[in-house]
């Protein structure tokens, strides 16, 4: 029997952060050998925030290096885009349904321009997932609703035209759910509250030192919440008790733990970065594989909907 598909993507809208790592990349890496695995650079999605072509090109390159750095086997990395399918889903779902999307509402509430692209984004994402007969999608909790939207879009299509799309499941790690940023809100590239995944030691230290700590309670909860991604809570309980009130020492311990996990990956990233052609070769090969699968599905879809 052929393996089921594992699929996720990250937007190249800025430097990846530890929320992206723990929410999506780590679960992806933990599962990828068991599945036929696809990892995408959601470059078109990043158009909802990035306007500079140079920046988009650079970010895309950089995200691929990040994938390689965390240990992705280049044979698995795919880059592709299929807007046509998104359009078909958009004709099946309603505006009030899309208006309920938390991610859209949050972003607009934070002052982002309510473009049609931002609004339709969940159907674009549904297209990514469904075109590849995806079984499992490792994502952070903030994306849970988008996976439900993909199921809804697929169901509407299947009901209208006959069984075509498989229903994907979200894979959300209980231990992670939502990584909080330096301000105690969801860590996000769009919110300037990130701890960079592959920043320099100085950048990481600066971010950690800027974590907002409340003086109520015994331990700095915002620091602890991030720290427990890196070390067992039982060990942390001891450490935090010993250093009660000494927020600086606790933050320094966190910086050290972050370094321990990510510095070997950073070294690997630097090695790949020196090989000028590596990233474009990998993306080209991935695109070929992705296109073959998506192309076949699109042919089936077009026939069913009455186009060609
Ligand atoms: P961002 O919000 O930083 O722009 P993306 O939307 O590109 O990040 O998210 C890429 C992946 O990383 C998604 O699976 C998303 O759920 C996950 N992710 C992003 N931020 C967090 C977070 N703070 N905690 C856990 N997972 C996250
Ligand atoms: N919407 C996702 C995010 O912002 C990125 C993404 C695009 C994605 N297409 C996807 C994630 C398909 C998983 C599967 O995080």
Coordinates of C-alpha atoms and ligand atoms in Angstrom, one line a residue:
X1 CA 0.0 0.0 0.0
X2 CA 1.3 3.5 -0.8
X3 CA 2.1 5.8 2.0
X4 CA -0.4 8.5 3.1
X5 CA 0.5 12.1 2.5
X6 CA 1.8 14.5 5.0
X7 CA 1.8 18.2 3.9
X8 CA 2.5 21.6 5.4
X9 CA 3.6 25.0 4.3
X10 CA 5.0 28.2 5.7
X11 CA 4.8 31.7 4.3
X12 CA 8.0 33.3 3.4
X13 CA 6.8 36.6 4.9
X14 CA 9.8 37.1 7.1
X15 CA 12.4 35.2 9.1
X16 CA 11.0 32.0 10.6
X17 CA 10.6 32.0 14.4
X18 CA 10.4 29.3 17.1
X19 CA 6.6 29.3 16.9
X20 CA 6.9 28.1 13.3
X21 CA 9.4 25.5 14.4
X22 CA 7.5 24.0 17.3
X23 CA 4.1 24.5 15.6
X24 CA 4.8 23.1 12.2
X25 CA 8.3 22.1 11.4
X26 CA 9.0 20.0 14.4
X27 CA 5.9 17.9 14.1
X28 CA 6.5 17.7 10.3
X29 CA 10.0 16.3 11.0
X30 CA 8.8 13.9 13.5
X31 CA 6.3 12.4 11.1
X32 CA 7.8 12.8 7.7
X33 CA 9.4 9.4 7.4
X34 CA 6.2 7.6 7.9
X35 CA 4.4 9.5 5.2
X36 CA 4.9 10.6 1.6
X37 CA 5.8 14.1 2.7
X38 CA 5.5 17.5 1.1
X39 CA 6.8 20.7 2.5
X40 CA 5.8 23.9 0.7
X41 CA 7.0 27.4 0.6
X42 CA 3.7 29.3 0.5
X43 CA 5.1 32.1 -1.6
X44 CA 1.8 33.3 -3.1
X45 CA 0.3 33.5 0.3
X46 CA 3.0 35.8 1.4
X47 CA 1.7 38.3 -1.1
X48 CA -0.9 39.2 1.5
X49 CA 1.9 40.9 3.4
X50 CA 5.0 41.3 1.2
X51 CA 5.0 43.9 -1.6
X52 CA 8.7 44.0 -2.5
X53 CA 9.7 41.4 -5.1
X54 CA 13.3 41.4 -3.8
X55 CA 12.1 40.7 -0.3
X56 CA 9.8 37.9 -1.5
X57 CA 12.7 36.3 -3.5
X58 CA 15.1 36.6 -0.6
X59 CA 12.6 35.3 2.0
X60 CA 11.7 32.3 -0.2
X61 CA 15.4 31.4 -0.5
X62 CA 15.8 31.9 3.2
X63 CA 12.9 29.7 4.2
X64 CA 14.2 26.8 2.0
X65 CA 17.5 27.1 3.9
X66 CA 15.6 27.0 7.1
X67 CA 13.9 23.8 6.0
X68 CA 17.3 22.3 5.1
X69 CA 18.7 23.4 8.4
X70 CA 16.1 21.7 10.5
X71 CA 17.0 18.5 8.7
X72 CA 14.6 18.2 5.8
X73 CA 15.7 15.8 3.1
X74 CA 15.7 17.9 -0.1
X75 CA 13.9 15.2 -2.0
X76 CA 10.8 16.1 0.0
X77 CA 10.7 19.8 -0.5
X78 CA 8.2 21.1 -3.0
X79 CA 7.2 24.5 -4.2
X80 CA 4.1 25.0 -6.3
X81 CA 1.1 27.1 -6.7
X82 CA -2.4 26.4 -8.1
X83 CA -4.7 29.4 -8.0
X84 CA -7.2 27.8 -10.4
X85 CA -8.4 25.3 -7.8
X86 CA -8.8 28.1 -5.2
X87 CA -11.1 29.9 -7.6
X88 CA -13.3 26.8 -8.0
X89 CA -13.6 26.4 -4.2
X90 CA -14.4 30.1 -3.9
X91 CA -17.4 29.5 -6.2
X92 CA -18.6 26.8 -3.8
X93 CA -18.3 28.5 -0.4
X94 CA -20.2 31.6 0.8
X95 CA -18.9 35.0 1.9
X96 CA -20.5 34.8 5.4
X97 CA -18.6 31.5 5.8
X98 CA -15.3 33.1 5.0
X99 CA -16.2 36.1 7.1
X100 CA -16.0 33.9 10.2
X101 CA -12.3 33.1 9.7
X102 CA -10.4 34.0 12.9
X103 CA -7.1 34.6 11.2
X104 CA -8.7 37.1 8.7
X105 CA -10.6 38.9 11.5
X106 CA -7.5 39.1 13.7
X107 CA -5.2 40.4 11.0
X108 CA -7.7 43.1 9.9
X109 CA -8.3 44.0 13.6
X110 CA -4.5 44.6 13.8
X111 CA -4.6 47.0 11.0
X112 CA -3.8 44.8 8.0
X113 CA -5.4 45.8 4.7
X114 CA -8.5 43.7 4.1
X115 CA -7.6 42.7 0.6
X116 CA -9.6 40.1 -1.4
X117 CA -6.5 38.0 -1.2
X118 CA -6.4 38.0 2.5
X119 CA -10.1 37.2 2.6
X120 CA -9.9 34.3 0.1
X121 CA -6.7 32.9 1.6
X122 CA -8.4 29.9 3.3
X123 CA -9.6 28.6 -0.1
X124 CA -6.1 29.0 -1.5
X125 CA -4.8 27.0 1.4
X126 CA -7.6 24.4 0.9
X127 CA -6.4 24.1 -2.7
X128 CA -2.8 23.4 -1.6
X129 CA -3.9 20.7 0.8
X130 CA -6.7 19.0 -1.2
X131 CA -4.9 18.9 -4.6
X132 CA -2.3 16.5 -3.1
X133 CA -4.7 14.1 -1.5
X134 CA -3.3 15.1 1.8
X135 CA -4.1 13.0 4.9
X136 CA -2.3 14.9 7.7
X137 CA -1.4 18.5 8.0
X138 CA 1.0 19.5 10.9
X139 CA 0.2 23.1 11.8
X140 CA 0.0 25.4 14.8
X141 CA -3.4 25.8 16.6
X142 CA -4.0 29.1 14.8
X143 CA -4.4 27.1 11.6
X144 CA -7.0 24.6 12.9
X145 CA -9.9 26.5 11.5
X146 CA -8.3 26.7 8.1
X147 CA -8.0 22.9 7.9
X148 CA -11.7 22.7 8.8
X149 CA -12.3 25.2 5.9
X150 CA -10.4 22.9 3.6
X151 CA -12.6 20.0 4.7
X152 CA -15.7 22.1 4.1
X153 CA -14.5 23.1 0.6
X154 CA -13.7 19.5 -0.3
X155 CA -17.0 18.3 1.0
X156 CA -18.9 20.9 -1.0
X157 CA -17.0 19.8 -4.1
X158 CA -17.5 16.1 -3.5
X159 CA -21.3 16.7 -2.9
X160 CA -21.6 18.7 -6.1
X161 CA -19.4 16.6 -8.4
X162 CA -18.8 13.2 -6.9
X163 CA -16.1 11.9 -4.7
X164 CA -12.8 13.7 -5.6
X165 CA -11.0 15.0 -2.5
X166 CA -9.8 13.2 0.6
X167 CA -10.6 14.8 4.0
X168 CA -7.4 16.0 5.6
X169 CA -6.8 16.0 9.4
X170 CA -4.8 18.7 11.3
X171 CA -2.0 17.5 13.5
X172 CA -1.6 19.8 16.4
X173 CA 0.8 18.9 19.2
X174 CA -0.9 19.3 22.6
X175 CA 2.5 20.2 24.1
X176 CA 2.8 23.2 21.8
X177 CA -0.6 24.4 20.6
X178 CA 0.3 28.1 20.5
X179 CA 3.8 29.5 21.1
X180 CA 3.6 33.0 22.7
X181 CA 5.7 35.9 21.6
X182 CA 7.8 38.3 23.7
X183 CA 4.7 40.3 24.4
X184 CA 2.7 37.3 25.6
X185 CA 0.5 37.3 22.5
X186 CA 0.6 34.7 19.7
X187 CA 4.1 34.7 18.3
X188 CA 3.8 35.8 14.6
X189 CA 5.9 37.3 11.9
X190 CA 3.3 39.9 11.4
X191 CA 3.3 41.0 15.1
X192 CA 7.0 41.8 15.7
X193 CA 7.1 39.7 18.8
X194 CA 9.2 36.8 17.6
X195 CA 12.2 34.9 18.8
X196 CA 14.0 34.2 15.5
X197 CA 14.6 30.5 14.8
X198 CA 18.0 31.2 13.2
X199 CA 18.9 34.7 14.4
X200 CA 22.4 35.4 15.6
X201 CA 23.0 34.8 19.3
X202 CA 22.7 38.5 19.9
X203 CA 19.4 38.7 18.1
X204 CA 18.0 35.8 20.1
X205 CA 19.4 37.3 23.4
X206 CA 17.9 40.6 22.6
X207 CA 14.5 39.0 21.9
X208 CA 14.6 37.0 25.1
X209 CA 15.7 39.9 27.2
X210 CA 12.7 41.9 25.8
X211 CA 10.1 39.3 27.0
X212 CA 7.6 41.2 29.0
X213 CA 7.6 39.9 32.6
X214 CA 4.8 40.6 35.0
X215 CA 5.8 41.1 38.6
X216 CA 2.7 39.3 40.0
X217 CA 3.0 35.6 41.0
X218 CA 6.2 33.7 41.7
X219 CA 7.6 33.1 38.3
X220 CA 7.7 35.0 35.0
X221 CA 5.0 33.1 33.2
X222 CA 5.9 34.5 29.7
X223 CA 9.4 33.2 30.1
X224 CA 8.4 29.9 31.5
X225 CA 5.9 29.3 28.7
X226 CA 8.6 29.5 26.1
X227 CA 11.2 27.7 28.3
X228 CA 9.0 24.6 28.6
X229 CA 9.3 24.0 24.8
X230 CA 13.0 23.4 25.5
X231 CA 13.2 21.6 28.8
X232 CA 11.0 19.3 30.9
X233 CA 8.7 21.1 33.3
X234 CA 10.0 19.1 36.3
X235 CA 13.5 20.4 35.7
X236 CA 12.2 23.9 35.1
X237 CA 10.3 23.9 38.4
X238 CA 13.6 23.4 40.3
X239 CA 15.4 26.0 38.2
X240 CA 12.7 28.6 38.6
X241 CA 12.3 28.0 42.3
X242 CA 16.1 28.4 42.8
X243 CA 16.1 31.7 40.9
X244 CA 12.9 33.1 42.2
X245 CA 12.8 36.8 41.4
X246 CA 16.0 36.7 39.4
X247 CA 14.4 37.2 35.9
X248 CA 17.8 37.9 34.3
X249 CA 19.3 34.6 35.3
X250 CA 16.2 32.7 34.1
X251 CA 16.3 34.5 30.8
X252 CA 20.0 33.7 30.5
X253 CA 19.2 30.0 31.2
X254 CA 16.6 30.1 28.4
X255 CA 19.0 31.7 26.0
X256 CA 21.4 28.9 26.7
X257 CA 18.8 26.2 26.1
X258 CA 17.7 27.8 22.8
X259 CA 21.4 27.8 21.7
X260 CA 21.8 24.2 22.6
X261 CA 18.9 23.1 20.4
X262 CA 19.3 25.4 17.4
X263 CA 23.1 26.0 17.0
X264 CA 23.8 22.7 15.3
X265 CA 20.9 23.4 12.9
X266 CA 22.3 26.9 12.3
X267 CA 25.7 25.4 11.4
X268 CA 24.0 23.1 8.9
X269 CA 22.1 26.1 7.5
X270 CA 25.3 28.0 6.9
X271 CA 26.7 25.1 5.0
X272 CA 23.8 25.0 2.6
X273 CA 23.8 28.7 2.2
X274 CA 27.3 28.6 0.8
X275 CA 26.2 26.3 -2.0
X276 CA 24.8 28.9 -4.4
X277 CA 22.7 26.6 -6.7
X278 CA 21.4 24.2 -4.1
X279 CA 18.2 25.9 -3.2
X280 CA 17.0 26.5 -6.8
X281 CA 17.8 23.0 -7.8
X282 CA 15.8 21.6 -4.9
X283 CA 12.9 23.8 -5.7
X284 CA 12.9 22.9 -9.4
X285 CA 12.9 19.2 -8.7
X286 CA 10.2 19.6 -6.1
X287 CA 8.0 21.6 -8.4
X288 CA 8.2 18.8 -11.0
X289 CA 7.0 16.2 -8.6
X290 CA 4.3 18.4 -7.2
X291 CA 3.1 19.4 -10.7
X292 CA 2.7 15.8 -11.7
X293 CA 0.4 15.1 -8.8
X294 CA -1.6 18.3 -8.9
X295 CA -1.9 18.2 -12.7
X296 CA -3.6 14.8 -12.6
X297 CA -6.0 16.0 -10.0
X298 CA -6.8 19.1 -11.9
X299 CA -7.6 17.1 -15.1
X300 CA -10.1 15.1 -13.1
X301 CA -11.6 18.2 -11.6
X302 CA -11.9 20.0 -14.9
X303 CA -13.6 17.1 -16.5
X304 CA -16.1 16.9 -13.6
X305 CA -17.0 20.5 -13.6
X306 CA -17.5 20.7 -17.3
X307 CA -14.4 22.6 -18.4
X308 CA -12.4 20.8 -21.1
Ligands
LIG1 P1 3.2 33.6 11.1 O1 2.0 33.7 11.9 O2 4.4 33.9 11.9 O3 3.2 34.5 9.8 P2 2.7 31.4 9.4 O4 1.3 31.9 9.3 O5 3.5 31.4 8.2 O6 3.4 32.2 10.6 O7 2.7 29.9 10.0 C1 3.4 28.9 9.6 C2 3.2 27.7 10.5 O8 3.7 28.0 11.8 C3 1.7 27.3 10.7 O9 1.5 25.9 10.8 C4 1.4 28.0 12.0 O10 0.3 27.4 12.6 C5 2.7 27.8 12.7 N1 2.8 28.9 13.8 C6 2.9 30.2 13.5 N2 3.0 30.9 14.7 C7 2.8 30.0 15.7 C8 2.8 30.0 17.1 N3 3.0 31.2 17.7 N4 2.7 28.9 17.8 C9 2.6 27.7 17.2 N5 2.6 27.5 15.8 C10 2.7 28.7 15.1
LIG2 N1 -1.8 29.3 5.9 C1 -0.6 28.7 6.5 C2 -0.1 29.7 7.5 O1 -0.2 30.9 7.4 C3 0.5 28.4 5.4 C4 -0.1 27.5 4.4 C5 -0.4 27.7 3.2 C6 -0.3 26.1 4.7 N2 -0.9 26.6 2.6 C7 -0.8 25.6 3.5 C8 -0.1 25.3 5.8 C9 -1.2 24.2 3.4 C10 -0.5 23.9 5.7 C11 -1.0 23.4 4.5 O2 0.5 29.3 8.4

